[in-house]
PDB file of C-alpha atoms in Angstrom:
ATOM      1  CA  UNK A  29       9.130 -11.141 -20.272  1.00 84.00           C
ATOM      2  CA  UNK A  30       5.816 -11.400 -22.244  1.00 94.00           C
ATOM      3  CA  UNK A  31       2.892 -11.377 -19.715  1.00 97.00           C
ATOM      4  CA  UNK A  32      -0.013 -13.331 -20.874  1.00 97.00           C
ATOM      5  CA  UNK A  33      -3.585 -13.923 -19.478  1.00 97.00           C
ATOM      6  CA  UNK A  34      -5.649 -16.625 -21.016  1.00 97.00           C
ATOM      7  CA  UNK A  35      -8.962 -17.669 -20.831  1.00 97.00           C
ATOM      8  CA  UNK A  36     -10.282 -15.493 -18.419  1.00 98.00           C
ATOM      9  CA  UNK A  37     -13.220 -15.132 -16.977  1.00 98.00           C
ATOM     10  CA  UNK A  38     -14.466 -13.454 -13.324  1.00 97.00           C
ATOM     11  CA  UNK A  39     -18.133 -12.497 -10.857  1.00 96.00           C
ATOM     12  CA  UNK A  40     -18.563 -11.859  -8.018  1.00 93.00           C
ATOM     13  CA  UNK A  41     -20.009 -13.795  -5.377  1.00 92.00           C
ATOM     14  CA  UNK A  42     -24.056 -15.349  -6.757  1.00 91.00           C
ATOM     15  CA  UNK A  43     -23.649 -12.310  -9.852  1.00 93.00           C
ATOM     16  CA  UNK A  44     -23.909 -13.350 -13.222  1.00 95.00           C
ATOM     17  CA  UNK A  45     -20.632 -13.284 -15.310  1.00 95.00           C
ATOM     18  CA  UNK A  46     -18.677  -9.471 -15.712  1.00 95.00           C
ATOM     19  CA  UNK A  47     -16.768 -11.366 -18.781  1.00 95.00           C
ATOM     20  CA  UNK A  48     -15.055 -15.085 -19.401  1.00 96.00           C
ATOM     21  CA  UNK A  49     -12.636 -16.136 -21.839  1.00 97.00           C
ATOM     22  CA  UNK A  50     -10.824 -13.323 -21.858  1.00 96.00           C
ATOM     23  CA  UNK A  51      -7.419 -13.315 -23.784  1.00 97.00           C
ATOM     24  CA  UNK A  52      -4.200 -10.903 -23.714  1.00 97.00           C
ATOM     25  CA  UNK A  53      -0.771 -11.040 -24.122  1.00 96.00           C
ATOM     26  CA  UNK A  54       1.503  -8.104 -24.509  1.00 97.00           C
ATOM     27  CA  UNK A  55       5.439  -7.855 -24.662  1.00 95.00           C
ATOM     28  CA  UNK A  56       8.744  -5.477 -23.668  1.00 93.00           C
ATOM     29  CA  UNK A  57       7.438  -1.807 -25.303  1.00 94.00           C
ATOM     30  CA  UNK A  58       4.309  -2.788 -26.564  1.00 97.00           C
ATOM     31  CA  UNK A  59       0.979  -0.345 -26.257  1.00 97.00           C
ATOM     32  CA  UNK A  60      -1.609  -2.555 -25.462  1.00 97.00           C
ATOM     33  CA  UNK A  61      -5.753  -0.572 -25.075  1.00 97.00           C
ATOM     34  CA  UNK A  62      -8.399  -1.673 -23.524  1.00 95.00           C
ATOM     35  CA  UNK A  63     -12.117  -0.012 -24.484  1.00 92.00           C
ATOM     36  CA  UNK A  64     -15.197  -0.672 -23.495  1.00 88.00           C
ATOM     37  CA  UNK A  65     -18.639   0.402 -22.152  1.00 88.00           C
ATOM     38  CA  UNK A  66     -18.814   1.322 -18.166  1.00 88.00           C
ATOM     39  CA  UNK A  67     -19.825  -1.802 -16.110  1.00 88.00           C
ATOM     40  CA  UNK A  68     -18.320  -4.547 -18.661  1.00 89.00           C
ATOM     41  CA  UNK A  69     -15.158  -5.276 -16.111  1.00 94.00           C
ATOM     42  CA  UNK A  70     -12.386  -3.543 -18.033  1.00 95.00           C
ATOM     43  CA  UNK A  71     -10.694  -2.691 -14.397  1.00 95.00           C
ATOM     44  CA  UNK A  72     -11.170  -5.610 -12.850  1.00 96.00           C
ATOM     45  CA  UNK A  73      -9.850  -7.844 -15.534  1.00 97.00           C
ATOM     46  CA  UNK A  74      -6.670  -5.300 -15.339  1.00 96.00           C
ATOM     47  CA  UNK A  75      -6.630  -5.777 -11.231  1.00 96.00           C
ATOM     48  CA  UNK A  76      -6.587  -9.788 -11.844  1.00 96.00           C
ATOM     49  CA  UNK A  77      -2.777  -8.577 -14.351  1.00 96.00           C
ATOM     50  CA  UNK A  78      -1.910  -6.521 -11.720  1.00 95.00           C
ATOM     51  CA  UNK A  79      -2.699  -9.749  -8.826  1.00 93.00           C
ATOM     52  CA  UNK A  80      -5.704  -8.019  -6.615  1.00 92.00           C
ATOM     53  CA  UNK A  81      -8.033  -9.782  -8.285  1.00 94.00           C
ATOM     54  CA  UNK A  82      -7.402 -13.773  -8.346  1.00 94.00           C
ATOM     55  CA  UNK A  83      -9.632 -15.083 -11.541  1.00 96.00           C
ATOM     56  CA  UNK A  84     -12.005 -17.475 -11.663  1.00 97.00           C
ATOM     57  CA  UNK A  85     -11.344 -18.798 -14.305  1.00 97.00           C
ATOM     58  CA  UNK A  86      -7.770 -18.558 -16.534  1.00 97.00           C
ATOM     59  CA  UNK A  87      -4.515 -17.810 -16.097  1.00 96.00           C
ATOM     60  CA  UNK A  88      -2.369 -15.085 -15.101  1.00 96.00           C
ATOM     61  CA  UNK A  89       1.229 -15.632 -16.369  1.00 96.00           C
ATOM     62  CA  UNK A  90       5.197 -13.916 -17.104  1.00 94.00           C
ATOM     63  CA  UNK A  91       7.372 -15.220 -18.523  1.00 92.00           C
ATOM     64  CA  UNK A  92       5.194 -18.587 -18.824  1.00 92.00           C
ATOM     65  CA  UNK A  93       5.467 -18.104 -14.740  1.00 91.00           C
ATOM     66  CA  UNK A  94       1.997 -18.047 -12.370  1.00 89.00           C
ATOM     67  CA  UNK A  95       2.689 -14.163 -10.779  1.00 82.00           C
ATOM     68  CA  UNK A  96       2.871 -14.081  -7.399  1.00 75.00           C
ATOM     69  CA  UNK A  97       2.377 -11.148  -4.832  1.00 73.00           C
ATOM     70  CA  UNK A  98       5.148 -11.479  -3.019  1.00 73.00           C
ATOM     71  CA  UNK A  99       7.687  -8.686  -3.261  1.00 70.00           C
ATOM     72  CA  UNK A 100       7.354  -6.124  -6.119  1.00 77.00           C
ATOM     73  CA  UNK A 101       4.968  -7.103  -8.555  1.00 89.00           C
ATOM     74  CA  UNK A 102       6.565  -6.778 -12.505  1.00 94.00           C
ATOM     75  CA  UNK A 103       3.091  -5.306 -13.369  1.00 96.00           C
ATOM     76  CA  UNK A 104       2.317  -2.127 -12.037  1.00 96.00           C
ATOM     77  CA  UNK A 105      -1.055  -0.219 -12.436  1.00 96.00           C
ATOM     78  CA  UNK A 106      -1.941   3.421 -11.694  1.00 97.00           C
ATOM     79  CA  UNK A 107      -5.643   4.045 -10.519  1.00 93.00           C
ATOM     80  CA  UNK A 108      -7.957   6.939 -11.878  1.00 92.00           C
ATOM     81  CA  UNK A 109      -7.930   8.865  -8.712  1.00 92.00           C
ATOM     82  CA  UNK A 110      -5.016   9.253  -7.018  1.00 93.00           C
ATOM     83  CA  UNK A 111      -5.512   9.990  -3.305  1.00 92.00           C
ATOM     84  CA  UNK A 112      -7.663   6.655  -2.994  1.00 90.00           C
ATOM     85  CA  UNK A 113      -4.216   4.523  -4.094  1.00 91.00           C
ATOM     86  CA  UNK A 114      -2.100   6.423  -1.642  1.00 93.00           C
ATOM     87  CA  UNK A 115      -1.637   6.198   2.489  1.00 94.00           C
ATOM     88  CA  UNK A 116      -3.271   9.943   3.455  1.00 94.00           C
ATOM     89  CA  UNK A 117      -0.733   9.713   6.395  1.00 96.00           C
ATOM     90  CA  UNK A 118       1.965   9.594   4.582  1.00 97.00           C
ATOM     91  CA  UNK A 119       4.088  12.790   4.258  1.00 97.00           C
ATOM     92  CA  UNK A 120       4.845  12.214  -0.041  1.00 97.00           C
ATOM     93  CA  UNK A 121       8.763  11.344   0.377  1.00 96.00           C
ATOM     94  CA  UNK A 122       7.251   7.885   2.890  1.00 96.00           C
ATOM     95  CA  UNK A 123       4.820   7.043  -0.809  1.00 95.00           C
ATOM     96  CA  UNK A 124       7.551   7.267  -3.032  1.00 94.00           C
ATOM     97  CA  UNK A 125       9.811   4.898  -0.946  1.00 92.00           C
ATOM     98  CA  UNK A 126       7.256   2.621  -0.511  1.00 86.00           C
ATOM     99  CA  UNK A 127       8.744   0.260  -2.883  1.00 80.00           C
ATOM    100  CA  UNK A 128      11.745   1.754  -4.005  1.00 89.00           C
ATOM    101  CA  UNK A 129      13.844   5.193  -4.260  1.00 90.00           C
ATOM    102  CA  UNK A 130      13.113   6.877  -7.109  1.00 92.00           C
ATOM    103  CA  UNK A 131      16.160   8.728  -8.544  1.00 91.00           C
ATOM    104  CA  UNK A 132      16.085  12.025  -9.700  1.00 92.00           C
ATOM    105  CA  UNK A 133      16.504  12.254 -12.816  1.00 92.00           C
ATOM    106  CA  UNK A 134      12.925   9.775 -13.163  1.00 93.00           C
ATOM    107  CA  UNK A 135      11.270  12.595 -10.477  1.00 95.00           C
ATOM    108  CA  UNK A 136      12.020  15.731 -12.701  1.00 95.00           C
ATOM    109  CA  UNK A 137      11.366  14.043 -16.457  1.00 93.00           C
ATOM    110  CA  UNK A 138       7.955  13.593 -14.460  1.00 94.00           C
ATOM    111  CA  UNK A 139       7.859  16.941 -12.550  1.00 95.00           C
ATOM    112  CA  UNK A 140       8.070  16.206  -8.866  1.00 96.00           C
ATOM    113  CA  UNK A 141       9.725  18.993  -7.605  1.00 96.00           C
ATOM    114  CA  UNK A 142      11.666  18.594  -3.949  1.00 95.00           C
ATOM    115  CA  UNK A 143       9.552  20.743  -1.794  1.00 96.00           C
ATOM    116  CA  UNK A 144       6.595  18.442  -2.135  1.00 97.00           C
ATOM    117  CA  UNK A 145       8.383  15.624  -0.342  1.00 96.00           C
ATOM    118  CA  UNK A 146       8.191  17.476   2.827  1.00 97.00           C
ATOM    119  CA  UNK A 147       3.532  18.037   2.122  1.00 97.00           C
ATOM    120  CA  UNK A 148       1.449  15.783   3.137  1.00 97.00           C
ATOM    121  CA  UNK A 149      -0.791  14.910   0.245  1.00 97.00           C
ATOM    122  CA  UNK A 150      -3.745  16.511   1.210  1.00 96.00           C
ATOM    123  CA  UNK A 151      -1.410  18.873   0.513  1.00 97.00           C
ATOM    124  CA  UNK A 152      -1.429  18.733  -2.838  1.00 96.00           C
ATOM    125  CA  UNK A 153      -3.090  18.685  -7.093  1.00 94.00           C
ATOM    126  CA  UNK A 154      -4.545  15.231  -7.756  1.00 92.00           C
ATOM    127  CA  UNK A 155      -2.425  16.703 -11.220  1.00 93.00           C
ATOM    128  CA  UNK A 156       0.480  16.336  -8.731  1.00 95.00           C
ATOM    129  CA  UNK A 157      -0.796  13.770  -6.880  1.00 95.00           C
ATOM    130  CA  UNK A 158      -0.962  11.679  -9.699  1.00 95.00           C
ATOM    131  CA  UNK A 159       2.644  12.323 -10.244  1.00 96.00           C
ATOM    132  CA  UNK A 160       3.658  11.007  -6.826  1.00 96.00           C
ATOM    133  CA  UNK A 161       1.336   7.785  -8.736  1.00 96.00           C
ATOM    134  CA  UNK A 162       3.043   7.416 -11.377  1.00 96.00           C
ATOM    135  CA  UNK A 163       6.849   7.637  -9.643  1.00 96.00           C
ATOM    136  CA  UNK A 164       6.003   5.218  -7.479  1.00 95.00           C
ATOM    137  CA  UNK A 165       4.879   2.375  -9.758  1.00 95.00           C
ATOM    138  CA  UNK A 166       8.246   3.818 -12.123  1.00 95.00           C
ATOM    139  CA  UNK A 167      10.197   0.744  -9.823  1.00 92.00           C
ATOM    140  CA  UNK A 168      13.412  -0.493 -11.865  1.00 91.00           C
ATOM    141  CA  UNK A 169      11.286  -3.986 -11.546  1.00 91.00           C
ATOM    142  CA  UNK A 170       8.386  -2.953 -13.134  1.00 95.00           C
ATOM    143  CA  UNK A 171       8.451  -4.480 -16.652  1.00 96.00           C
ATOM    144  CA  UNK A 172       3.819  -3.697 -17.669  1.00 97.00           C
ATOM    145  CA  UNK A 173       2.187  -0.274 -16.080  1.00 98.00           C
ATOM    146  CA  UNK A 174      -1.154  -0.510 -16.758  1.00 98.00           C
ATOM    147  CA  UNK A 175      -2.755   2.507 -16.882  1.00 97.00           C
ATOM    148  CA  UNK A 176      -6.330   2.589 -15.801  1.00 96.00           C
ATOM    149  CA  UNK A 177      -8.437   5.901 -16.206  1.00 95.00           C
ATOM    150  CA  UNK A 178      -5.247   6.818 -15.713  1.00 95.00           C
ATOM    151  CA  UNK A 179      -5.341  10.748 -17.044  1.00 93.00           C
ATOM    152  CA  UNK A 180      -9.293  11.218 -17.181  1.00 89.00           C
ATOM    153  CA  UNK A 181      -9.617  13.869 -14.764  1.00 87.00           C
ATOM    154  CA  UNK A 182      -6.520  16.428 -14.831  1.00 90.00           C
ATOM    155  CA  UNK A 183      -6.452  18.959 -17.159  1.00 90.00           C
ATOM    156  CA  UNK A 184      -4.916  18.909 -21.423  1.00 90.00           C
ATOM    157  CA  UNK A 185      -1.933  20.475 -20.175  1.00 91.00           C
ATOM    158  CA  UNK A 186      -1.121  17.791 -16.861  1.00 91.00           C
ATOM    159  CA  UNK A 187      -1.990  15.236 -19.178  1.00 92.00           C
ATOM    160  CA  UNK A 188       0.307  15.785 -21.608  1.00 92.00           C
ATOM    161  CA  UNK A 189       3.031  16.641 -19.599  1.00 93.00           C
ATOM    162  CA  UNK A 190       2.131  12.901 -18.039  1.00 94.00           C
ATOM    163  CA  UNK A 191       1.800  10.821 -21.545  1.00 95.00           C
ATOM    164  CA  UNK A 192       5.071  11.960 -22.428  1.00 94.00           C
ATOM    165  CA  UNK A 193       6.972  11.453 -19.257  1.00 94.00           C
ATOM    166  CA  UNK A 194       5.759   7.941 -18.923  1.00 96.00           C
ATOM    167  CA  UNK A 195       5.872   6.936 -22.561  1.00 95.00           C
ATOM    168  CA  UNK A 196       9.658   8.029 -22.556  1.00 95.00           C
ATOM    169  CA  UNK A 197      10.656   5.554 -19.841  1.00 94.00           C
ATOM    170  CA  UNK A 198       8.416   2.967 -21.331  1.00 95.00           C
ATOM    171  CA  UNK A 199      11.089   3.536 -24.436  1.00 94.00           C
ATOM    172  CA  UNK A 200      14.011   3.730 -22.413  1.00 94.00           C
ATOM    173  CA  UNK A 201      13.449   0.010 -20.739  1.00 94.00           C
ATOM    174  CA  UNK A 202      11.550  -1.239 -23.585  1.00 95.00           C
ATOM    175  CA  UNK A 203       8.254  -1.688 -20.593  1.00 97.00           C
ATOM    176  CA  UNK A 204       5.175  -2.300 -21.784  1.00 98.00           C
ATOM    177  CA  UNK A 205       2.041  -0.291 -20.348  1.00 98.00           C
ATOM    178  CA  UNK A 206      -1.202  -1.734 -21.229  1.00 98.00           C
ATOM    179  CA  UNK A 207      -3.990   1.566 -21.087  1.00 97.00           C
ATOM    180  CA  UNK A 208      -7.998   1.451 -20.325  1.00 96.00           C
ATOM    181  CA  UNK A 209      -9.570   5.212 -21.278  1.00 91.00           C
ATOM    182  CA  UNK A 210     -12.702   6.132 -23.068  1.00 86.00           C
ATOM    183  CA  UNK A 211     -10.520   8.400 -24.667  1.00 85.00           C
ATOM    184  CA  UNK A 212     -10.814   7.128 -28.153  1.00 84.00           C
ATOM    185  CA  UNK A 213      -8.359  10.060 -29.306  1.00 87.00           C
ATOM    186  CA  UNK A 214      -6.029   8.939 -26.765  1.00 89.00           C
ATOM    187  CA  UNK A 215      -5.977   5.405 -27.070  1.00 91.00           C
ATOM    188  CA  UNK A 216      -5.111   5.765 -30.945  1.00 89.00           C
ATOM    189  CA  UNK A 217      -2.408   8.204 -30.760  1.00 91.00           C
ATOM    190  CA  UNK A 218      -1.090   5.627 -27.745  1.00 93.00           C
ATOM    191  CA  UNK A 219      -1.386   2.321 -28.385  1.00 96.00           C
ATOM    192  CA  UNK A 220      -0.208  -0.380 -30.647  1.00 95.00           C
ATOM    193  CA  UNK A 221      -3.214  -2.505 -30.860  1.00 95.00           C
ATOM    194  CA  UNK A 222      -6.620  -2.338 -28.991  1.00 94.00           C
ATOM    195  CA  UNK A 223      -8.627  -4.687 -27.523  1.00 92.00           C
ATOM    196  CA  UNK A 224     -12.570  -4.635 -26.858  1.00 90.00           C
ATOM    197  CA  UNK A 225     -14.113  -5.819 -23.167  1.00 88.00           C
TER     198      UNK A 225
END
C-alpha cells in the first residue's frame, strides 16, 4: 500500500514554479517528515498528495494506481487551524460522522469527551477541536495521515497527548504518517527520515 509521488511540480496560474521534480515514497508504518522555509509549498505539496490540488507535472499513485477523490480517500490531512477544516454550523457529532462513525475506543484515546458531541465547534477550545479533526481523519480506510503543522498552535501537554494517540493508532494499523513542521525537535523525534522541500 505504498504512496508514491513522482516528479511533482506545481505553480499557480501565470506564476513561477512553486516546486518541481519532487519525489516522495512512503510505506505503511513509516513516518516521514517534510521541512523547508515558509512559502516553499509544503502545504500545497501535501494537498496534492491528498488530491485537494492537481499537480502541473508528475503523478501521485497509491498501490501503483492513480488516486481519486471519489469515496473515502486513503490519504487524510489534518491542518494547523481546525476551525478552517470543519463546518461551523454542524454539531460535533455530525462532524465526526461525516466520513465514518468513530468508535468509543478511538474517541477515548484522543481524549474526546462524550459531552462534546452535542456542542457546536465554537464551544470547544482549539485543542479540543483539533482532537475532533484528528478523529475524523482516522477512519478505518485511512492508510496515510498528513499532519500539516497539526499541533503547532497547541500547548505542550495537548501536543504530547495528540501525538501519543496518533502514533499509537498508526502503529496498530500500520498507517503511514507525513509530518510537516518547522519544529525540528518534533520532526527528529517522530520521523524515520526527513525530506526538505
